[in-house]
Every structure is written in structure tokens, then in C-alpha cells.
XYZ file of C-alpha atoms in Angstrom:
572
model
C -9.103 -6.935 24.369
C -10.539 -3.805 25.789
C -9.945 -3.205 29.574
C -12.941 -4.314 31.663
C -13.026 -1.838 34.808
C -14.825 -3.612 38.217
C -15.358 -1.754 41.427
C -15.424 -3.987 44.406
C -16.599 -2.952 48.009
C -16.146 -4.582 51.411
C -19.807 -5.393 51.786
C -21.168 -8.074 49.209
C -24.982 -7.243 50.386
C -24.639 -3.506 49.728
C -22.420 -3.799 46.561
C -25.184 -3.455 44.074
C -26.730 -0.489 45.621
C -23.431 1.220 46.065
C -22.022 0.421 42.735
C -24.058 3.162 41.009
C -22.925 6.280 42.918
C -19.200 4.903 42.604
C -19.486 4.174 39.019
C -20.910 7.999 38.497
C -18.101 9.305 40.605
C -15.598 6.791 38.542
C -16.938 8.482 35.192
C -17.230 11.679 36.594
C -13.349 11.488 37.208
C -12.486 10.282 33.894
C -14.393 13.065 32.238
C -12.816 15.861 34.252
C -9.149 14.039 33.188
C -9.885 13.488 29.590
C -12.021 16.705 29.090
C -10.690 19.523 31.212
C -6.847 18.990 30.675
C -4.801 22.219 30.530
C -4.364 23.905 27.211
C -1.355 22.400 25.269
C -0.093 24.413 21.836
C 2.879 23.563 19.663
C 3.477 26.298 17.376
C 5.343 25.717 14.188
C 7.131 27.663 11.291
C 9.701 27.192 8.228
C 12.586 29.227 8.023
C 12.692 31.721 4.864
C 15.883 30.208 4.079
C 14.087 27.051 2.712
C 11.382 28.510 0.629
C 10.251 32.508 0.716
C 6.933 31.625 -1.062
C 3.699 30.544 0.971
C 3.236 26.801 1.046
C 0.085 24.693 1.217
C 0.250 21.339 2.792
C 0.244 19.353 6.200
C 2.185 19.994 9.286
C 3.291 17.195 11.727
C 4.694 16.630 15.092
C 6.152 13.565 15.958
C 6.607 12.852 19.977
C 8.600 10.034 21.647
C 10.316 8.898 24.630
C 13.485 8.129 22.435
C 15.644 9.770 19.926
C 17.638 6.893 19.516
C 16.703 7.322 15.349
C 15.161 10.322 14.104
C 11.625 10.660 15.168
C 9.965 11.206 11.710
C 11.837 7.969 10.547
C 10.593 5.921 13.593
C 8.776 2.859 12.816
C 4.773 2.837 13.902
C 3.910 2.705 16.912
C 7.387 4.464 18.046
C 5.695 8.055 17.982
C 2.690 9.606 18.780
C 1.665 11.699 15.508
C -0.513 15.198 15.406
C -0.925 16.791 12.105
C -3.171 19.920 10.743
C -3.327 21.051 7.278
C -1.657 24.645 6.401
C -2.946 26.828 3.373
C -0.691 29.366 1.973
C 1.477 29.237 4.961
C 4.379 32.194 4.703
C 7.979 31.797 6.077
C 7.697 32.709 9.780
C 3.731 32.502 10.225
C 2.974 29.784 12.761
C 0.768 26.837 12.283
C -0.809 25.539 15.354
C -1.409 22.047 16.892
C -3.366 21.869 20.290
C -4.855 19.851 22.621
C -8.306 19.573 20.174
C -5.959 18.573 17.389
C -6.279 14.966 16.610
C -3.372 12.468 17.066
C -2.427 8.915 17.014
C -2.438 6.503 18.651
C -2.998 9.071 21.409
C -5.970 11.231 20.663
C -4.735 14.612 22.363
C -1.984 16.294 23.725
C -3.456 16.197 27.101
C -3.106 12.303 27.076
C 0.494 12.179 27.715
C 1.375 11.412 31.467
C 3.858 14.229 32.891
C 7.129 13.367 31.611
C 10.033 14.314 29.466
C 9.789 13.486 25.864
C 11.422 14.381 22.368
C 9.482 16.569 19.639
C 10.268 16.823 15.998
C 8.234 18.833 13.409
C 7.897 18.171 9.403
C 5.825 19.921 6.816
C 4.434 17.715 3.669
C 4.370 20.032 0.743
C 1.396 19.950 -1.507
C 1.502 20.782 -4.917
C -1.974 22.315 -6.743
C -3.349 20.101 -9.576
C -5.708 21.559 -11.938
C -7.382 18.165 -13.430
C -8.677 17.442 -16.697
C -11.889 16.394 -14.976
C -12.668 20.152 -14.031
C -11.388 19.490 -10.168
C -8.591 21.531 -8.485
C -6.854 19.871 -5.704
C -4.214 19.790 -3.291
C -1.963 16.741 -2.966
C 1.602 15.913 -2.283
C 3.471 15.165 -5.874
C 5.911 12.160 -5.200
C 9.449 12.973 -5.576
C 10.390 9.263 -7.058
C 10.204 8.174 -3.165
C 6.984 6.437 -3.067
C 4.817 8.515 -1.453
C 6.971 8.611 2.139
C 5.887 11.823 3.392
C 8.705 11.782 6.302
C 11.201 11.124 3.955
C 10.077 12.934 0.756
C 12.419 15.052 -1.050
C 11.570 18.950 -0.418
C 9.676 18.638 2.649
C 10.693 20.362 5.431
C 11.389 19.421 8.826
C 13.142 20.569 12.169
C 15.951 19.236 14.587
C 14.419 17.134 17.485
C 14.104 18.956 20.527
C 13.634 17.789 24.481
C 10.414 18.931 25.787
C 8.367 18.658 29.274
C 4.577 17.652 29.120
C 2.334 17.810 31.841
C -1.699 17.135 31.425
C -1.789 19.541 34.791
C -0.163 22.261 33.597
C -0.232 24.813 30.410
C 2.232 24.105 27.754
C 3.187 25.971 24.539
C 5.928 24.750 22.480
C 7.778 26.743 19.423
C 9.438 24.886 16.520
C 11.085 26.225 13.307
C 11.643 23.904 10.372
C 15.196 24.497 9.304
C 15.998 21.495 7.141
C 14.950 20.252 3.811
C 14.962 16.616 2.568
C 17.428 15.970 -0.406
C 16.707 14.349 -3.818
C 16.622 10.814 -3.922
C 19.565 9.342 -5.602
C 18.527 7.021 -8.218
C 21.095 3.660 -8.334
C 23.399 3.605 -11.631
C 22.690 0.983 -14.050
C 24.847 -2.212 -13.980
C 25.282 -5.176 -16.829
C 22.413 -6.758 -15.133
C 20.081 -3.893 -13.981
C 18.657 -1.139 -16.245
C 16.423 1.589 -14.836
C 13.776 3.333 -17.224
C 11.683 6.365 -16.385
C 9.410 8.462 -19.023
C 7.169 11.368 -19.247
C 3.354 9.854 -19.229
C 1.267 12.342 -21.710
C -1.719 10.671 -20.633
C -1.199 11.353 -17.093
C 0.082 14.656 -17.564
C -2.886 15.667 -19.408
C -5.181 14.384 -16.807
C -3.215 15.977 -13.902
C -1.901 19.215 -15.565
C 1.318 18.702 -13.951
C 4.056 16.435 -15.468
C 4.061 13.274 -14.359
C 6.412 10.113 -15.019
C 6.099 6.436 -14.703
C 9.262 3.918 -14.864
C 10.470 0.389 -14.431
C 13.501 -1.572 -13.077
C 14.505 -4.293 -15.311
C 16.796 -7.461 -14.549
C 18.163 -8.697 -17.904
C 19.208 -12.675 -18.080
C 22.868 -14.127 -18.248
C 24.061 -13.646 -22.006
C 21.605 -10.707 -23.123
C 24.410 -8.776 -24.267
C 26.192 -11.959 -25.952
C 22.903 -13.260 -27.854
C 21.935 -10.422 -29.630
C 19.421 -12.381 -31.757
C 17.313 -13.842 -28.821
C 13.976 -12.176 -27.537
C 13.043 -13.097 -24.145
C 9.659 -14.217 -21.942
C 9.186 -11.076 -19.469
C 7.869 -11.653 -16.093
C 5.821 -8.281 -14.993
C 5.889 -8.391 -10.868
C 3.576 -5.768 -9.248
C 4.631 -4.658 -6.185
C 5.074 -1.584 -4.075
C 6.932 1.502 -5.318
C 10.739 0.120 -5.071
C 13.890 1.218 -6.973
C 15.499 -1.883 -5.984
C 16.465 -4.762 -8.131
C 13.640 -7.067 -9.021
C 14.038 -10.531 -6.590
C 16.400 -8.609 -4.657
C 19.315 -9.720 -6.619
C 22.748 -8.668 -5.202
C 25.957 -10.347 -6.904
C 27.974 -10.507 -3.702
C 27.247 -11.792 -0.368
C 25.855 -9.322 1.988
C 25.452 -9.360 5.972
C 22.252 -9.531 7.420
C 21.064 -8.907 11.098
C 19.139 -11.728 12.990
C 15.990 -10.034 12.682
C 16.371 -9.549 8.937
C 17.306 -13.454 8.510
C 14.535 -14.445 10.671
C 11.812 -12.449 8.594
C 13.364 -13.798 5.174
C 13.401 -17.530 6.720
C 9.481 -16.826 7.535
C 8.758 -15.464 4.005
C 10.197 -18.289 2.561
C 12.911 -16.237 0.683
C 16.356 -16.771 -0.144
C 19.491 -14.047 0.131
C 19.961 -11.755 -3.084
C 23.136 -13.260 -3.190
C 21.549 -17.267 -3.728
C 19.375 -15.557 -5.900
C 21.913 -14.127 -8.101
C 23.745 -17.188 -7.929
C 20.806 -19.339 -9.706
C 20.062 -16.359 -11.932
C 23.465 -16.781 -13.568
C 23.860 -20.450 -13.448
C 24.000 -22.262 -16.703
C 20.778 -24.139 -16.344
C 18.596 -21.350 -14.869
C 15.728 -20.122 -17.491
C 16.754 -16.962 -19.391
C 13.862 -14.193 -18.660
C 13.478 -10.460 -18.372
C 12.234 -9.262 -15.143
C 10.645 -6.201 -14.794
C 8.872 -3.863 -11.753
C 7.052 -0.927 -12.395
C 7.426 2.677 -10.561
C 3.801 4.200 -10.794
C 3.398 6.231 -7.550
C 0.213 8.641 -7.436
C -0.751 11.637 -5.540
C -2.462 9.160 -2.883
C -0.050 6.375 -2.811
C 2.934 4.559 -3.694
C 1.382 2.641 -6.406
C -1.420 3.247 -8.774
C -3.007 -0.372 -8.728
C -2.138 -0.203 -12.282
C -5.755 0.652 -13.375
C -7.738 3.801 -14.248
C -9.949 5.409 -11.805
C -11.852 8.587 -11.086
C -9.411 9.890 -8.632
C -5.976 8.489 -9.659
C -6.613 9.141 -13.261
C -5.676 6.866 -16.566
C -2.777 4.976 -14.923
C -3.933 1.728 -16.435
C -3.791 3.494 -19.843
C -0.347 4.883 -18.826
C 0.980 1.452 -18.359
C -0.551 -0.376 -21.179
C -0.377 2.162 -23.906
C 3.047 3.834 -22.820
C 5.186 2.292 -20.605
C 5.186 -1.564 -21.696
C 5.071 -0.507 -25.422
C 8.724 1.616 -24.646
C 10.018 -1.491 -22.738
C 9.292 -3.730 -25.880
C 10.344 -1.534 -28.190
C 13.705 -0.717 -26.206
C 14.378 -4.160 -24.954
C 14.419 -7.748 -26.546
C 10.969 -9.040 -25.044
C 8.632 -11.495 -26.858
C 6.010 -9.414 -27.859
C 3.186 -12.254 -27.862
C 0.650 -13.000 -24.891
C 1.986 -16.365 -24.141
C 5.848 -15.093 -23.244
C 4.244 -11.998 -20.961
C 3.753 -13.157 -17.490
C 2.304 -11.371 -14.014
C 2.755 -12.104 -10.820
C 2.664 -9.732 -7.462
C 1.078 -10.143 -3.784
C -0.963 -8.224 -1.749
C -1.518 -4.738 -3.639
C 0.810 -6.219 -6.297
C -1.743 -9.407 -6.046
C -4.596 -7.408 -6.769
C -2.880 -5.465 -9.819
C -2.114 -8.924 -11.126
C -5.557 -10.219 -11.379
C -6.754 -6.863 -12.628
C -4.304 -6.626 -15.271
C -4.918 -10.257 -16.436
C -8.901 -9.888 -16.421
C -8.997 -6.310 -18.021
C -6.293 -7.325 -20.611
C -7.075 -11.120 -21.091
C -5.507 -11.269 -24.815
C -2.462 -9.360 -23.617
C -1.230 -11.460 -20.991
C -0.482 -14.993 -21.409
C -0.478 -16.204 -17.447
C -0.954 -14.710 -13.658
C 0.250 -15.899 -10.112
C -1.866 -13.766 -7.851
C -0.274 -13.855 -4.206
C -2.525 -12.860 -1.192
C -4.264 -10.494 -3.071
C -6.040 -7.252 -1.667
C -9.923 -7.617 -1.606
C -11.193 -9.474 -4.848
C -14.561 -9.947 -3.576
C -15.574 -6.636 -1.707
C -18.259 -9.034 0.274
C -14.853 -9.654 2.042
C -13.300 -6.104 2.131
C -10.960 -7.677 5.053
C -13.879 -8.427 7.433
C -16.455 -5.924 5.854
C -18.635 -7.279 3.435
C -19.446 -3.222 1.980
C -22.731 -4.421 0.642
C -24.523 -5.508 3.264
C -22.769 -4.223 6.696
C -23.821 -1.072 7.929
C -20.615 -0.005 9.985
C -17.146 -0.457 9.237
C -16.111 -0.073 13.078
C -18.401 -2.339 14.778
C -19.983 -5.627 14.406
C -23.202 -6.697 16.781
C -25.923 -4.579 17.458
C -27.459 -2.647 20.533
C -24.961 -2.692 23.239
C -23.011 -5.492 22.261
C -21.074 -3.659 19.582
C -17.504 -5.350 18.926
C -14.486 -3.560 17.188
C -13.891 -5.058 13.966
C -10.287 -6.134 13.488
C -8.352 -5.282 10.428
C -4.982 -7.148 11.081
C -4.293 -10.098 13.079
C -1.224 -12.362 13.804
C -0.976 -15.856 12.011
C -2.156 -17.202 15.565
C -5.639 -14.978 15.287
C -4.583 -12.335 17.558
C -6.129 -8.964 16.240
C -3.108 -6.343 15.802
C -5.149 -3.410 14.324
C -8.796 -2.469 13.976
C -10.317 -0.273 11.070
C -11.254 2.196 13.588
C -7.796 2.741 14.696
C -6.519 2.540 11.039
C -9.147 4.897 10.242
C -7.971 7.067 13.093
C -4.210 7.060 11.764
C -5.045 7.736 8.186
C -7.534 11.044 9.273
C -3.919 12.039 10.909
C -1.663 11.440 8.182
C -3.973 13.390 5.525
C -7.266 14.757 5.290
C -9.606 14.145 2.543
C -7.971 10.839 1.501
C -4.483 11.928 1.350
C -2.832 9.939 4.238
C -0.892 7.762 1.587
C -2.210 4.760 3.451
C -3.902 1.345 2.734
C -7.746 2.557 3.152
C -7.317 5.953 1.764
C -5.825 4.191 -1.527
C -8.598 1.411 -1.684
C -11.037 4.416 -2.039
C -8.827 6.491 -4.382
C -8.635 3.391 -6.822
C -11.972 2.001 -6.558
C -14.411 4.634 -5.666
C -15.898 8.087 -7.086
C -14.881 11.571 -6.093
C -16.465 13.874 -3.907
C -17.878 17.370 -4.765
C -14.316 18.973 -4.548
C -12.487 16.178 -6.599
C -11.014 14.318 -3.529
C -11.814 10.790 -2.837
C -15.361 10.062 -1.499
C -15.222 7.834 1.703
C -16.466 4.416 1.996
C -17.816 5.358 5.166
C -17.871 7.994 8.011
C -14.892 8.595 9.473
C -15.944 9.607 12.905
C -18.583 6.633 13.045
C -17.955 4.101 10.609
C -21.346 4.502 9.005
C -20.893 2.836 5.530
C -22.021 4.817 2.491
C -23.306 2.114 0.248
C -23.788 4.279 -2.780
C -19.804 4.455 -2.576
C -19.977 0.425 -2.315
C -22.464 0.293 -5.215
C -20.134 2.807 -7.338
C -17.233 0.249 -7.041
C -19.171 -2.954 -8.080
C -20.672 -1.064 -11.095
C -17.537 -0.048 -12.061
C -15.857 -3.208 -12.121
C -13.432 -3.125 -8.982
C -14.911 -6.167 -7.297
C -13.131 -8.320 -9.655
C -15.138 -11.520 -8.492
C -18.624 -9.731 -9.101
C -16.764 -8.343 -12.697
C -15.535 -11.948 -13.915
C -18.829 -13.672 -12.752
C -20.936 -11.109 -14.466
C -19.111 -11.335 -17.861
C -17.679 -14.914 -17.743
C -18.951 -15.690 -21.075
C -16.878 -13.117 -22.666
C -13.995 -13.498 -20.249
C -13.748 -16.852 -19.722
C -12.451 -18.508 -23.156
C -9.708 -15.706 -22.497
C -8.799 -16.630 -19.219
C -8.935 -20.215 -19.002
C -5.852 -21.705 -17.558
C -4.227 -18.662 -17.236
C -5.036 -17.774 -13.376
C -3.040 -19.175 -10.464
C -3.912 -17.882 -6.736
C -1.900 -18.373 -3.684
C -2.392 -17.435 -0.004
C -1.930 -18.322 3.575
C -4.941 -19.567 5.641
C -4.075 -16.847 8.007
C -3.592 -14.057 6.123
C -2.992 -10.851 8.365
C -5.411 -8.659 6.299
C -8.063 -11.585 6.110
C -7.213 -11.636 2.620
C -7.759 -15.222 2.147
C -11.464 -14.590 2.857
C -11.865 -13.068 -0.750
C -9.626 -15.687 -2.335
C -11.998 -18.529 -0.728
C -15.031 -16.870 -2.593
C -13.364 -16.299 -5.753
C -12.353 -19.957 -5.334
C -16.050 -20.896 -4.951
C -16.939 -18.914 -8.280
C -14.067 -20.098 -10.482
C -14.612 -24.026 -9.254
C -18.406 -23.586 -10.667
C -17.470 -21.999 -13.977
C -18.537 -23.768 -17.156
C -17.959 -23.148 -21.023
C -15.200 -22.956 -19.872
C -13.868 -24.257 -16.868
C -11.395 -21.795 -15.429
C -8.552 -24.267 -15.496
C -6.218 -22.794 -12.994
C -5.073 -23.394 -9.811
C -5.371 -22.525 -6.232
C -2.799 -23.084 -3.150
C -3.141 -22.389 0.339
C -0.625 -22.090 3.142
C -1.676 -24.374 5.770
C -1.600 -23.990 9.024
C -1.242 -20.688 10.552
C 0.233 -18.927 7.602
C -0.003 -15.565 7.368
C 0.337 -12.527 4.996
C 3.163 -12.866 2.420
C 3.179 -16.493 2.395
C 4.072 -18.416 -0.532
C 5.237 -22.022 -1.511
C 8.199 -20.843 -3.420
C 10.981 -18.529 -2.979
C 11.956 -16.175 -5.845
C 14.069 -18.531 -7.930
C 11.717 -21.529 -7.594
C 8.758 -18.956 -8.544
C 10.913 -18.211 -11.840
C 11.294 -21.416 -12.691
C 7.477 -22.206 -12.204
C 6.515 -19.538 -14.479
C 9.356 -20.236 -16.946
C 8.032 -23.954 -17.167
C 4.560 -22.478 -17.710
C 5.679 -20.236 -20.756
C 7.937 -23.003 -22.228
C 5.105 -25.651 -22.063
C 3.040 -22.975 -23.961
C 5.460 -21.959 -26.329
C 5.879 -25.620 -27.150
C 2.151 -25.988 -27.622
C 2.101 -23.016 -30.091
C 5.009 -24.468 -31.904
C 7.695 -21.414 -31.201
C 10.817 -21.706 -31.651
C 12.609 -21.569 -28.189
C 15.944 -19.656 -28.457
C 16.405 -18.042 -24.917
C 17.110 -21.242 -22.768
C 20.665 -21.380 -23.880
C 23.506 -22.333 -21.195
């Protein structure tokens, strides 16, 4: 709730008359504090021992009241963050962050109360890409960390140092970046887990730079002992991770009370409990796969072709999956290909199913990112005029973006936009709103994602919204418009699961999808919708991991029996 300022006086009879000069004085005082604070300057450079050549990228400072952990790794909102772009910055040359530089969540360096703080600097290094569409852009090249700029290999950072800030005094602080983040160490393969990383010629051609995509595979019990058996495959769509599918661990591991509470809340079993099921005599035998396909804009491409990310859909369907099917014993038939995923992975799951209805045999779409852009969270991007506010005239209400399961708003579109503007200009924040625009939207004149709304005012650009719809990223609209062609290929394949109080309001788009699908004829869609009630938030599922795999395996076996297939994979 936004604070309401009330000024009271001892004489009620004169309160109305005296309120006007008092309010004027109040706002003059507030304006003086906010607008006429002393100058602040943080000067940052990097050591020539790190690199002798100039660097283009984005320079950050993190300010916190605690140094219990490194500032660059403290979870939001542990730090206040400020950043500025740098172009061809030479070693020893200084980049400057001032009181006019936008920050998050505090807007200005002058907003800090007087006191002692800790500060750390970081430089997110950009790569120049000469793309096949004729644009040349600068962005961060993922180093197989999943577009996490604060831990990305090759980025520079400084030691943490203690400082004193005072809004009534000038401050000039100097920071030298002397450290470089080391390369990611990829876990080694095991009996159960195999990792694949291949160069994508399709993406390399588009980006004018070597690009790689990959996968992590979890093999079933008896894979090596049954060389003549081919298996159904579960393709799980999720954020970038080098972890093992379903969190499998072959030994008990300790967990903190917080980790246990989160696991129970999400209805997850432990990784070791999953391992015990996976290796039991009665558990269905499948291969489980997660993909790695980070882009210069996010940890994940959304598994589709787009103007800004390039042809990731083609890379996955024409390079990665064929490679996996060639090198591992996978059944190369639609009935045996299952796709699933939640949130970002939920949108990807539905998109892959809908765009490739003849290739995948079934899909389980959990709490998906917006699948109907009339419910872009709480925004109807086709009809609403402003992303930041609802209402009109003087009665503007800031539009929530996130909520707790009890309905309490925890973030707004305006605040999230501010954060993403700080983390990266021109759509390069690596965050949620920016990737939606990079995936669904057009490029601007420079070749960067064209914003759906103005970053300062929130005014929506309906030409961008219409582009998203016309290019088939509004999945409900695409399906409804093309049901006569898609329906016969999708009937019986689609399953949706979502909590009734999703933290991103994603249940609203799922409701719209259900409204459409329940009215379908010739054919009827023949799938399912399950909702968690009451007060079930983002991440809700009726199954833990091994239960979900069993549900999928039962579906595959039923289809195999209907098709008269010989089922060899369910051995003990």
C-alpha cells in the first residue's frame, strides 16, 4: 500500500484553510530533499592485468548494509543496484555512476540515509554480434551459466569495500575491478547422467558467432544391460540448468529447514527419494531430458524462432533432438515423445506441442507464462493503454505483477520495469519482461527488442502487441484461428495444470485457454485442466516428480497399446 500523508492541526475550524500552505511547505521540503541533494560520484575502472583491450558492456555497483555474503551474489532486494553502459572502455579509464544514474530499488544515490555501507563493482562484458538480419548489436554472450551476469565467467568484479554515504555531503568513491569470474565447471557424466553440448550451425549463421546448445539426459535403470531396448522420452522444458533432471541424487543429502519447507510447499520429494523410485523394479523406464539453450537476452530461448533471438526453434528441432535420437536409444515416434514444463517451460511446452503437433505425442503444461495475451499477467496488451496503471484521471492505481498466495501484491510492473532498466538497457537485463519482448516482439531500428511499453510512462505500443499476435506468439489466438487444421492433430494431447492464486496471475490466461478449448468441435480438444485450490501459488502441481513421470509413462503405454506397439521398455 502506498503511504498516505495527512497533516493535522489543533484547530479543526481552520484546518481546511491552513492545510493548503502546510501542504505547499511539505512538498517544497520534499522536492528540496529529492532534487537538490549533494553530488555523488562512483568512479570505476578495471585493471590492465585483467585485459589490455577496451571493453564494451555494463558497469554495476552494488550497495548494501551487510557484507555477510558478496554483494554481487546477494538476493534481491539485498542490495541497491546502479549501472551504466560503457563503450570501448580502456584499462584504467573510468566509468562514472552519479546521483542522476537510475538505481533499483532506490532511484538515486542521494536517497540513502546517512550511514556506513558496503559497495562492490562489476563489469558485465558484451560481445559484438554481426547478425544475419543485417543488424550489429552488443550483448552478453552466455558462458554456459544461464545469463547470470553476476556470476558469468569472464566478467570483472572488485573487492567489497566499506564506504560512508551522506545525502547532505558530496561523495566521490573510486573502485578498481581486479578479479575475473572463472569458467563454469560442468559436472562429469555418470552411469545415470549424460551431458551433450553441440555447436548449432543454424544459430551460428544467424548470430555471426559460434553458438552452442545442449542437453542433460537421465538414463533409466538397465539402460546398458538392455542394448536392444528403445525408450520413450520425457523432454522437460525449464530454465537453464546443468543439474540432473528431476533433481536426482544417488545418496541422501542434508537440507536446511528453509529448503525443506520450500520442497514440501512445492510438493517435491527429495532427490534421493526420486532416485529410489527411479531405480526400483516397478518404476517405468524412460529417458528424461532437459535442454540448455541460452540466448544473449535470457537463460532460455523459449524454444521458438523469433526476430530477436533467432531460429532457436529450428536449432532444437533440426539439430538438438535429431542428435539425441541418433546417439541415444530413443523411440522416434510421436506417441513416445512427451513434453512438460512449468512457467517459462510451460509456455515452451505448449508452443512446441502446438507448433509441432505431428512430432510430440502429449504435453503437460504447468502454470505457463502468458498463453493468452489478453492476460499478460494483469495487462490486456491489446486494449489497455498503460502497463503501469489502471484507472483513469486522478485515480491511478499501480498495476501488480506478482502476488503471494493470499493475494498480497509483492511487485508491480512499474517496479519490475525499473529493475530491468537498471540491469540492462535496450532489453538486455536478462529478466522476465525483456525476454518476453525479445521472444514475442519485433526488433527496433538498431536491432534490439522493441519495447511493448514506454519504460518511463508505461504507455503501451499497440503496434508491438499486434505484431506478437500476428506472428502467432499468442498461443490461444493462434490455436483458435487455426483449429480446423490443428485440432485433429492436437486432440487428446494437451494437459494444463495451474494454481488458482498463481504468483504471476498466470492462471488468468489458463482460464481463457480453457474457455476456448471447452467450446471446440470437429474435434473436441479432449485434454484436461487441473487447478490447485484454494490459495495455490506459482509452482503448484498435484504430483511430485516421480508421480508425474508415472502419469506420463501410463499415457505413453496406453497410446502404444492402442497403436499395437511392442512394449519392451517396462522390464524389471
